[in-house]
Every structure is written in structure tokens, then in C-alpha cells.
Amino acid sequence: MMSLAGCATPEKQIPIFDTVASGELRWVGDMPVLRLSGSPYDMGYQHGTLLRREVRASVDNIMAFADQQLGVPGLGRVMARRKLDRAWKQMKPHVPDRILEEMQGLADGAGIPLRALQRVHALPDLTSTTCASSVVAGPATGDGRLIQIRNLDWAIQSNVQRYAALMVYEPKGKRPFVSIGWLGFIGVLSGINRSGISVAQIGAETRDTNLRGVPMPFLLRRVLEESDDLKQAVQIIEQGPRTVGYNYLFADAKARSAVALETTRQHSAVFWMGQENRLVRSDYPLDPVVRGLQTEESPEKTNAYRVRYRGQQILLERFNGKINPEVAMAIARAIAPSSNIQSVVYAYPQLWVASAYRRRPAAQGSYQQVELEELFNPS
């Protein structure tokens, strides 16, 4: 686990490669960095025009995958898209207007049908993820700062990782934030805002579902856009309305605190980091109500518990007091399954990010160091 050589590459200066009105394209290593600012429509349009060809390819790629996953033999494409259209119809009344405006701007900028983007953004609440995250702070880390591990484990065969990107948002009237995601996708699955609030979501399928709510990626985006502290973040998730079950782990780098939420459509349980200065979550819930509603039988016998929860916990205990970003990357590598498409280590004012390459899990590759102050305050 502790083979650390060459796992992080620093990147101090981020040169500008292209611009549109109020938008910029830069690169960190081989990952594009899109700076988007202004009105919701403006940010979408900038996203669509800065890398138009790649955005279109990304949307086509994820739709081809959705056709395979949600379709019916012989009627795959037709049935998959009908399923996504029905889901979006239920979700749309709960999606903030500014998100709808940004989606229209993205469609116009990239020259792709708005319906295709609606289908892409309905997909996360119809598919499952098996992720893991943990937070350590204070005496648990080498220098006392807060460190969060975030592994996103999804369908590596979807090839979504080919279109990985950092989006630096400066939304008018909202808090600036970084979304670690993919071209053509304006929701959030991983990210951190300028206040030092970082987020991770973890799939936890339950029988308590209703798509008449805010899609999970837009709830997480609200957390980054509107939160200066963890109480605000918790309130956003609890008020919803939510659609399906997810576990969440949020951290506040400046307050050196963290909180986990385990949710279904109607129920939520909140767990604050205690004096042990450590908080761990996987798709195995600790709350008995959530566990009783899970679709997975005997989840304590799965890798969700053995590796992503208990295994991660054991490693954090083993290296207690010595955890730094390099050790965190090694822990992420040790618990990552073959489906690991993204791995992030938040250690404000830096973060480290790795993406899968073809079928190689993200955590098994190299991590790119990103200076957050450089993203939020470009020269």
C-alpha cells in the first residue's frame, strides 16, 4: 500500500489556452480546467463553446452507455431514452431555474439538443455507485490540517473518464467552487468551494424512492454554491426534496470538522465527527433505519463493509498521526475497486485528483496536484 513514489505531480502555474466572454480554458497536466463566470446561461454557453467537440463527444458517449444499461433487448435505445425522459419529467419541477438556464446555455454553446442534456442529468439518480470517503483532522494528520479521501466508484466501462475536467465556477450571487467532473455535466459529484467545504456522495440504494425531487447532483451543487459551514450543508440535504437514497460526507477544511449523512427519500440520519478526529463512510449505512430499507441483502457481508468501510477505517487507525496527502492517496489506492473512475484527496489549500484511464482504476494511476488559490485567484 505504501508505494508512494511518483504519485503526485505539482502544478503551480496554469497558463490560459483559450477564452470566450468571461470564460477561460486552461490545463493542469492533461486535465482541462474551465473557468466559468457570470449568469447561469453565460456559464453554460462558455462550457459549451470552450471545448465544443469534446462536450458533444462526452454527451454522445454517456448516452450510448445509458442505452445499454437502461434498455430492453431489441428495444434498447428507445426504452432507455423513454425511461430517462420520464425520470426528467418528474424531476424538472424541482430543478432550480438557474440550472435549467445553464443547461440551455450549454446546449446552445455546444450545439447539442437540450433533451440530450436532460437525459444525461437524469441518469445519476437511476444508477448506483459504490464509493468511499473519509475525513481526518487535527492529531490524526501529520500537520494538523483536515484531509478528505474521496473515491468515486462507478461504471469504468462507460469511459466517462475520457472526458474528465475541472470546472471552476464563479456564479453570479453565489459562492465560487470547483467541480471535479466531466465535460457536458453541470451537476456535482465531487468538489470544494472557496470557503473550504468539500463534498462526496456515496450510493446507498433503498426501497424508499420517489423521483419527484431535486436530482442528487444538483443538491450537491447547492451545497457548494450556498454553504459557508457544515450546518448549512446539512440543511440543504435534509430539506431536499430528495429523490433516492445516498450517503454523504462533507468536510470543512477551515473549521477542521466533518459530517456524514445517510439518507433515503424521506429519512435522514446525521453523524458529526467526534473527538477521534476521524469519520468514515461507504455504501454501508450505520443508521438502522437506512440499513433496514436497503435493497442489498446482508450488506455487512459485502465489500461495502469489508473493504470500503472497515478496511478504510483500519488503515486510518494504522497511520493515525501520520496521515498526509501521500498516505491518503495510498489508502485510496488500497480500497479502490476495479470500478474506481475518480479519486480525490482534498487537503485545502491543495487537492489531488486522479482519473481512470481506460480500464485502469483512477487510484492506481498518478494524482495531479492542484493549487486551489491559483484556481480561485488566477494571475
mmCIF file with all atom_site columns, C-alpha atoms in Angstrom, residues 44-45 47-49 51-60 62-63 102-118 120-121 183-186:
data_model
loop_
_atom_site.group_PDB
_atom_site.id
_atom_site.type_symbol
_atom_site.label_atom_id
_atom_site.label_alt_id
_atom_site.label_comp_id
_atom_site.label_asym_id
_atom_site.label_entity_id
_atom_site.label_seq_id
_atom_site.pdbx_PDB_ins_code
_atom_site.Cartn_x
_atom_site.Cartn_y
_atom_site.Cartn_z
_atom_site.occupancy
_atom_site.B_iso_or_equiv
_atom_site.pdbx_formal_charge
_atom_site.auth_seq_id
_atom_site.auth_comp_id
_atom_site.auth_asym_id
_atom_site.auth_atom_id
_atom_site.pdbx_PDB_model_num
ATOM 1  C CA . GLY A 1 44  ? -23.377 27.112 -19.732 1.00 0.00 ? 44  GLY A CA 1
ATOM 2  C CA . TYR A 1 45  ? -22.532 28.821 -23.012 1.00 0.00 ? 45  TYR A CA 1
ATOM 3  C CA . HIS A 1 47  ? -18.740 25.497 -21.086 1.00 0.00 ? 47  HIS A CA 1
ATOM 4  C CA . GLY A 1 48  ? -20.221 24.519 -24.436 1.00 0.00 ? 48  GLY A CA 1
ATOM 5  C CA . THR A 1 49  ? -18.006 26.702 -26.615 1.00 0.00 ? 49  THR A CA 1
ATOM 6  C CA . LEU A 1 51  ? -14.430 22.601 -25.761 1.00 0.00 ? 51  LEU A CA 1
ATOM 7  C CA . ARG A 1 52  ? -17.368 22.151 -28.111 1.00 0.00 ? 52  ARG A CA 1
ATOM 8  C CA . ARG A 1 53  ? -16.203 18.996 -29.866 1.00 0.00 ? 53  ARG A CA 1
ATOM 9  C CA . GLU A 1 54  ? -15.268 17.263 -26.610 1.00 0.00 ? 54  GLU A CA 1
ATOM 10 C CA . VAL A 1 55  ? -18.536 18.239 -24.900 1.00 0.00 ? 55  VAL A CA 1
ATOM 11 C CA . ARG A 1 56  ? -20.506 16.752 -27.758 1.00 0.00 ? 56  ARG A CA 1
ATOM 12 C CA . ALA A 1 57  ? -18.416 13.584 -27.709 1.00 0.00 ? 57  ALA A CA 1
ATOM 13 C CA . SER A 1 58  ? -18.866 13.281 -23.938 1.00 0.00 ? 58  SER A CA 1
ATOM 14 C CA . VAL A 1 59  ? -22.664 13.548 -24.155 1.00 0.00 ? 59  VAL A CA 1
ATOM 15 C CA . ASP A 1 60  ? -22.792 11.053 -27.037 1.00 0.00 ? 60  ASP A CA 1
ATOM 16 C CA . ILE A 1 62  ? -22.701 8.701  -21.892 1.00 0.00 ? 62  ILE A CA 1
ATOM 17 C CA . MET A 1 63  ? -25.926 8.344  -23.881 1.00 0.00 ? 63  MET A CA 1
ATOM 18 C CA . GLU A 1 102 ? -27.323 26.970 -17.571 1.00 0.00 ? 102 GLU A CA 1
ATOM 19 C CA . MET A 1 103 ? -28.349 23.745 -19.286 1.00 0.00 ? 103 MET A CA 1
ATOM 20 C CA . GLN A 1 104 ? -29.887 25.767 -22.120 1.00 0.00 ? 104 GLN A CA 1
ATOM 21 C CA . GLY A 1 105 ? -26.689 27.789 -22.422 1.00 0.00 ? 105 GLY A CA 1
ATOM 22 C CA . LEU A 1 106 ? -24.637 24.587 -22.596 1.00 0.00 ? 106 LEU A CA 1
ATOM 23 C CA . ALA A 1 107 ? -26.917 23.178 -25.295 1.00 0.00 ? 107 ALA A CA 1
ATOM 24 C CA . ASP A 1 108 ? -26.651 26.380 -27.341 1.00 0.00 ? 108 ASP A CA 1
ATOM 25 C CA . GLY A 1 109 ? -22.897 26.717 -26.874 1.00 0.00 ? 109 GLY A CA 1
ATOM 26 C CA . ALA A 1 110 ? -22.111 23.116 -27.813 1.00 0.00 ? 110 ALA A CA 1
ATOM 27 C CA . GLY A 1 111 ? -24.800 22.822 -30.472 1.00 0.00 ? 111 GLY A CA 1
ATOM 28 C CA . ILE A 1 112 ? -26.465 19.773 -28.960 1.00 0.00 ? 112 ILE A CA 1
ATOM 29 C CA . PRO A 1 113 ? -30.160 19.055 -28.253 1.00 0.00 ? 113 PRO A CA 1
ATOM 30 C CA . LEU A 1 114 ? -31.380 20.207 -24.858 1.00 0.00 ? 114 LEU A CA 1
ATOM 31 C CA . ARG A 1 115 ? -33.173 16.869 -24.416 1.00 0.00 ? 115 ARG A CA 1
ATOM 32 C CA . ALA A 1 116 ? -29.851 15.026 -24.604 1.00 0.00 ? 116 ALA A CA 1
ATOM 33 C CA . LEU A 1 117 ? -28.553 17.074 -21.659 1.00 0.00 ? 117 LEU A CA 1
ATOM 34 C CA . GLN A 1 118 ? -31.736 16.479 -19.702 1.00 0.00 ? 118 GLN A CA 1
ATOM 35 C CA . VAL A 1 120 ? -27.641 12.871 -19.066 1.00 0.00 ? 120 VAL A CA 1
ATOM 36 C CA . HIS A 1 121 ? -28.592 14.719 -15.885 1.00 0.00 ? 121 HIS A CA 1
ATOM 37 C CA . LEU A 1 183 ? -17.476 17.763 -19.838 1.00 0.00 ? 183 LEU A CA 1
ATOM 38 C CA . GLY A 1 184 ? -21.165 18.197 -20.606 1.00 0.00 ? 184 GLY A CA 1
ATOM 39 C CA . PHE A 1 185 ? -22.212 17.640 -16.979 1.00 0.00 ? 185 PHE A CA 1
ATOM 40 C CA . ILE A 1 186 ? -23.178 20.621 -14.788 1.00 0.00 ? 186 ILE A CA 1
#
